Tab-separated table of C-alpha atoms in Angstrom:
chain	number	residue	atom	x	y	z
A	85	UNK	CA	4.779	23.234	19.835
A	86	UNK	CA	1.981	20.714	19.410
A	87	UNK	CA	0.108	20.686	16.115
A	88	UNK	CA	-3.682	20.794	15.966
A	89	UNK	CA	-5.103	17.295	15.327
A	90	UNK	CA	-6.163	18.061	11.749
A	91	UNK	CA	-2.661	19.331	10.864
A	92	UNK	CA	-0.963	16.350	12.479
A	93	UNK	CA	-3.366	13.994	10.704
A	94	UNK	CA	-2.493	15.595	7.363
A	95	UNK	CA	1.247	15.394	8.096
A	96	UNK	CA	0.965	11.748	9.100
A	97	UNK	CA	-0.980	10.923	5.924
A	98	UNK	CA	1.524	12.762	3.729
A	99	UNK	CA	4.473	11.070	5.399
A	100	UNK	CA	2.915	7.609	5.161
A	101	UNK	CA	2.031	8.030	1.489
A	102	UNK	CA	5.575	9.156	0.783
A	103	UNK	CA	7.059	6.127	2.560
A	104	UNK	CA	4.417	3.499	1.856
A	105	UNK	CA	6.826	1.050	0.239
A	106	UNK	CA	9.431	1.396	2.999
A	107	UNK	CA	9.612	-1.895	4.892
A	108	UNK	CA	10.677	0.044	7.997
A	109	UNK	CA	7.583	2.258	8.061
A	110	UNK	CA	6.290	2.205	11.613
A	111	UNK	CA	4.674	4.354	14.246
A	112	UNK	CA	8.150	5.073	15.648
A	113	UNK	CA	9.505	6.107	12.228
A	114	UNK	CA	6.534	8.389	11.631
A	115	UNK	CA	6.817	9.984	15.062
A	116	UNK	CA	10.574	10.504	14.769
A	117	UNK	CA	10.300	12.098	11.335
A	118	UNK	CA	7.426	14.380	12.308
A	119	UNK	CA	9.012	15.415	15.586
A	120	UNK	CA	6.220	14.050	17.769
A	121	UNK	CA	6.055	11.239	20.264
A	122	UNK	CA	4.482	7.874	19.632
A	123	UNK	CA	2.138	8.751	22.499
A	124	UNK	CA	0.920	11.772	20.511
A	125	UNK	CA	0.255	9.526	17.510
A	126	UNK	CA	-1.652	7.073	19.707
A	127	UNK	CA	-3.653	9.921	21.246
A	128	UNK	CA	-4.476	11.212	17.777
A	129	UNK	CA	-5.560	7.749	16.668
A	130	UNK	CA	-7.746	7.338	19.734
A	131	UNK	CA	-9.292	10.793	19.370
A	132	UNK	CA	-10.098	10.243	15.703
A	133	UNK	CA	-10.941	6.537	16.069
A	134	UNK	CA	-8.324	5.831	13.435
A	135	UNK	CA	-6.198	2.684	13.235
A	136	UNK	CA	-2.888	3.791	11.730
A	137	UNK	CA	-1.559	0.278	11.189
A	138	UNK	CA	-4.702	-0.904	9.375
A	139	UNK	CA	-4.719	2.240	7.226
A	140	UNK	CA	-1.102	1.628	6.194
A	141	UNK	CA	-1.961	-1.952	5.250
A	142	UNK	CA	-5.021	-0.764	3.282
A	143	UNK	CA	-2.952	1.821	1.400
A	144	UNK	CA	-0.287	-0.766	0.594
A	145	UNK	CA	-2.948	-3.184	-0.617
A	146	UNK	CA	-4.439	-0.495	-2.860
A	147	UNK	CA	-0.990	0.144	-4.309
A	148	UNK	CA	-0.460	-3.578	-4.931
A	149	UNK	CA	-3.943	-4.005	-6.414
A	150	UNK	CA	-3.330	-1.212	-8.911
A	151	UNK	CA	0.176	-2.421	-9.787
A	152	UNK	CA	-0.968	-5.997	-10.319
A	153	UNK	CA	-3.730	-4.793	-12.634
A	154	UNK	CA	-1.116	-3.144	-14.864
A	155	UNK	CA	1.332	-6.046	-14.739
A	156	UNK	CA	1.400	-8.176	-17.872
A	157	UNK	CA	3.539	-11.053	-16.619
A	158	UNK	CA	2.817	-13.468	-13.811
A	159	UNK	CA	3.500	-12.271	-10.338
A	160	UNK	CA	5.984	-13.563	-7.811
A	161	UNK	CA	5.091	-13.410	-4.091
A	162	UNK	CA	8.451	-11.726	-3.414
A	163	UNK	CA	7.069	-8.694	-5.279
A	164	UNK	CA	5.068	-7.968	-2.147
A	165	UNK	CA	8.217	-6.362	-0.734
A	166	UNK	CA	7.846	-3.611	-3.354
A	167	UNK	CA	4.606	-2.606	-1.678
A	168	UNK	CA	5.981	-2.599	1.858
A	169	UNK	CA	5.086	-6.147	2.911
A	170	UNK	CA	8.022	-7.972	4.453
A	171	UNK	CA	6.137	-11.264	4.594
A	172	UNK	CA	4.753	-12.568	1.273
A	173	UNK	CA	2.385	-15.006	3.026
A	174	UNK	CA	0.886	-12.200	5.083
A	175	UNK	CA	0.510	-10.111	1.924
A	176	UNK	CA	-1.379	-12.902	0.151
A	177	UNK	CA	-3.641	-13.358	3.177
A	178	UNK	CA	-4.329	-9.617	3.529
A	179	UNK	CA	-4.914	-9.146	-0.211
A	180	UNK	CA	-7.286	-12.114	-0.422
A	181	UNK	CA	-9.213	-10.906	2.624
A	182	UNK	CA	-9.468	-7.352	1.310
A	183	UNK	CA	-10.402	-8.151	-2.295
A	184	UNK	CA	-11.899	-11.635	-2.120
A	185	UNK	CA	-9.405	-12.949	-4.661
A	186	UNK	CA	-5.773	-13.991	-4.517
A	187	UNK	CA	-3.121	-11.645	-5.932
A	188	UNK	CA	-2.215	-14.127	-8.686
A	189	UNK	CA	-5.852	-14.614	-9.708
A	190	UNK	CA	-6.417	-10.840	-9.701
A	191	UNK	CA	-3.333	-10.253	-11.851
A	192	UNK	CA	-4.458	-12.897	-14.366
A	193	UNK	CA	-7.998	-11.520	-14.591
A	194	UNK	CA	-6.876	-7.904	-14.837
A	195	UNK	CA	-4.249	-8.604	-17.509
A	196	UNK	CA	-6.766	-10.643	-19.548
A	197	UNK	CA	-9.322	-7.824	-19.360
A	198	UNK	CA	-6.786	-5.132	-20.268
A	199	UNK	CA	-4.090	-6.624	-22.485
A	200	UNK	CA	-1.190	-4.307	-23.244
A	201	UNK	CA	-1.372	-2.318	-26.448
A	202	UNK	CA	0.350	-3.960	-29.358
A	203	UNK	CA	3.130	-2.035	-31.018
A	204	UNK	CA	1.851	-0.305	-34.141
A	205	UNK	CA	3.981	-2.475	-36.436
A	206	UNK	CA	2.320	-5.707	-35.244
A	207	UNK	CA	-0.832	-6.906	-36.916
A	208	UNK	CA	-3.355	-9.214	-35.327
């Protein structure tokens, strides 16, 4: 039984969000897990003018952006694997394009603007 487009779209979004950090996340993986064909996913993307691959990248970048803002120590490009990017260089390029700043510069700025709370027993 074929799902209506809005239901399939919701299922795809839920699945992707649940597997965002999985390096193996792909159109094939999504289709297999949702019991649809890759052709159905492509048809859905065409009908809704939605680029699944770009959306996954954007969601991963949002995840990385938020995580880097909370990180208090310098970042290592290998951390990009945590957010589903198998290639650290590609991650840096995508992040810089999306946010206009490199991941390391963003992490430094964000941690300087929001330093971690000091333990109550420490005095300034």
